[in-house]
Amino acid sequence: MQRFYITTPIYYVNAKPHLGHAYTTTVADSLNRFHRLMGEETYFLTGTDEHGDKIVQAAESNGQTPQEYVDVISKLFKDLWPNMNISNNDFIRTTEPRHKEVVQQILQKVYDAGDIYFGEYGGHYCFGCERFYTEKELVNGLCPDHQTKPEYIAEKNYFFKMSKYRDWLLDHINKNPDFIRPERYRNEVVSLLESGELEDLCISRPKSRLTWGIELPFDKDYVTYVWFDALINYVAALGWPDGEKFKKFWPVANHLVAKDILKPHAIFWPTMLKAAGIEPYQHLNVHGYWLVEDTKMSKSIGNVVEPLAMKDAYGLDAFRYFLLREMSFGQDSSFSEKALVGRLNADLANDLGNLFNRTLSMTHKYFGGHIPRPDVEDVVDAEIKKIGQDAMQSFQDFFSDLKFSRALEGLWELVRGLNKYIDETAPWALFKAGNTGRLSTVIYVLLENMRKIAVHLWPVMPEASEKMLEQLGIPFAPEKVNLPKELDVWGLIESDITVAETSNLFPRVDLPAEETPEKPAPKAKKAAKKEKAEEPVCEIEFEDFQKLDLRVGTVKEVEKHPDADKLLLVKVDTGDKDLRQVVAGLADFFQPDDLVGKQVVVVANLKPRKLRKQLSQGMVLAVKTDKGMELLSPTGEVPPGSKVS
């Protein structure tokens, strides 16, 4: 059996979790779930990094000891992940005995091999980054990340002979092109190594300056530096050196990190592993930053996005979908609620939600809610099945390569294709014509493809996926799913099962209105101006109202406007000799078959005019609500052409 081991960085506990933490962990969770569905045995690790200068400073500012402080913040992370539906197998803390023991074992092993030495070093130290910078690395004398001037510190410390392994690491990267991905980050690391500027790594701090850390096993007056502590969690959690999990999962280790910690993971960590006699990890996967108004999130700037606030406002799975769909993995991406709402309404409410709602409604309307037995397939059925195969193959290939946005876009080719398939096959017309055999096939093709979509979406939207399958009458068991087999298998959804009547998993949402700050009152003047009178509501005479010809009509046919996405061509029986065509802006709220058979109120004597080359002979009256659009209709059925008075 193939295996897959995914890790997040262990998050530094000097602040509460934010969007960046949520993104990394959601990506790791999605990959873990995806590889499970691909038939692999998986292991998923996350945790917290709890040592260092910044922890001591944060604890002091909160009036706590370092241990008290890290206990509180680490719990915030640990408690967040179940609320985000994160499926990690383990949560490691660097203050745990199991971690400290492995750190000291590896330090002693590398020291005994002669790769750690004692020396003196002076450099520009940034307390925010907890690292020394060379003159060349500074930007105008400032830390490139924190834009603050580092403090020059000279002290005696222990150093790891990292430069000794430069040629080995460069050779390993060149022989394994996907060792670091995407390629842009691989190229960045290769360029740094080829520059010849790789120095040895300071791995300790004297206890005279910092006591909050893991004591060096070969010198009780020093604690280990944060990276030689933190990075070792990835093997400590697996029980290095002899643990069964280490033997099973380390050869397939995949680290997931943001680009700000590329160098420690791409250079420090592989050379440390080599020195300790441990094989390097399989892949380092690097993502970009989430920006808010084109600026990296920072608690000092005050633009940090709280993940639970987004979950509570828009739903967890909609939020998870947005994170993976919006960011091209490896590049920076801008976060805004406007973009989230737009993506939710377009992809989830309009495309996926409408597909499920209209298909389930038709299954109840035409077959009493029971999945029909398919009849002979037509050419259009074979075409949509081929679209489905291609979409699923695209999803699986791109997801494996961490191209999540393209994977979801590929799957949406099937979602949109099925909505088009409904319009082309017109189940309402087949029902009207009594063509039950053909209608059975159309509905079955829709439901089976919907099952496939729901299964593929489980890694991204687990809760919504399970509810979609539940609506299709199918219990979900991850261990029984194999995504590669879904490419060739057809007909797993059983006939005669009862489906849900409707689906409302993804209702449309509106962006919260921004509060307009009150303007300060103008300064008093000698002669105050009269307040502007409120404009009166436009009133009409009764005779004007009598000019309106309002009639109840029955919708007979509906199709999409060929040249406008938001318009529908609605043909209504208003008691005239011929059907009346009304061009209505209802496409964002209703599918064509949703309207057929409904009674509506029509302004029948509105002067005809062409809208995008289509003649409109009236207006259908509707009311805009918080949830969408409601049609004006009589409380009971009346004859077409009945006048509203």
Coordinates of N, CA, C and O in Angstrom, one line a residue, residues 158 257 300 373 393 438 461 473 542 547 613 637:
Y158 N 27.5 27.8 20.0 CA 27.7 26.6 19.2 C 27.2 26.7 17.8 O 26.2 27.4 17.6
V257 N 4.7 24.5 3.9 CA 5.1 25.8 4.6 C 4.8 27.0 3.8 O 4.6 26.9 2.6
S300 N 0.4 43.9 13.9 CA 0.8 45.3 14.2 C 0.1 46.3 13.3 O -0.3 47.4 13.7
R373 N -34.7 3.7 -13.0 CA -33.8 2.8 -13.8 C -33.6 3.4 -15.1 O -34.5 3.7 -15.9
Q393 N -10.5 13.3 -14.0 CA -9.0 13.1 -14.3 C -8.3 14.3 -14.0 O -7.2 14.3 -13.4
R438 N -36.8 7.9 -21.8 CA -35.7 8.9 -22.0 C -35.6 9.7 -20.7 O -34.4 10.0 -20.3
M461 N -14.5 20.0 0.9 CA -15.7 20.3 1.7 C -16.3 19.1 2.3 O -17.3 18.6 1.8
G473 N -29.2 9.7 -0.9 CA -29.6 8.4 -0.3 C -28.4 7.5 -0.2 O -28.6 6.3 -0.1
F542 N -55.5 58.0 -9.0 CA -56.2 56.7 -9.2 C -56.3 56.4 -10.7 O -56.2 55.2 -11.1
K547 N -54.7 52.7 -15.5 CA -54.2 52.5 -16.8 C -53.4 51.2 -16.9 O -53.1 50.6 -18.0
K613 N -32.0 42.1 -28.5 CA -32.6 41.5 -29.8 C -33.8 40.6 -29.6 O -34.3 40.0 -30.5
E637 N -54.8 28.9 -7.5 CA -54.8 28.9 -9.0 C -56.0 29.6 -9.5 O -57.1 29.4 -9.1

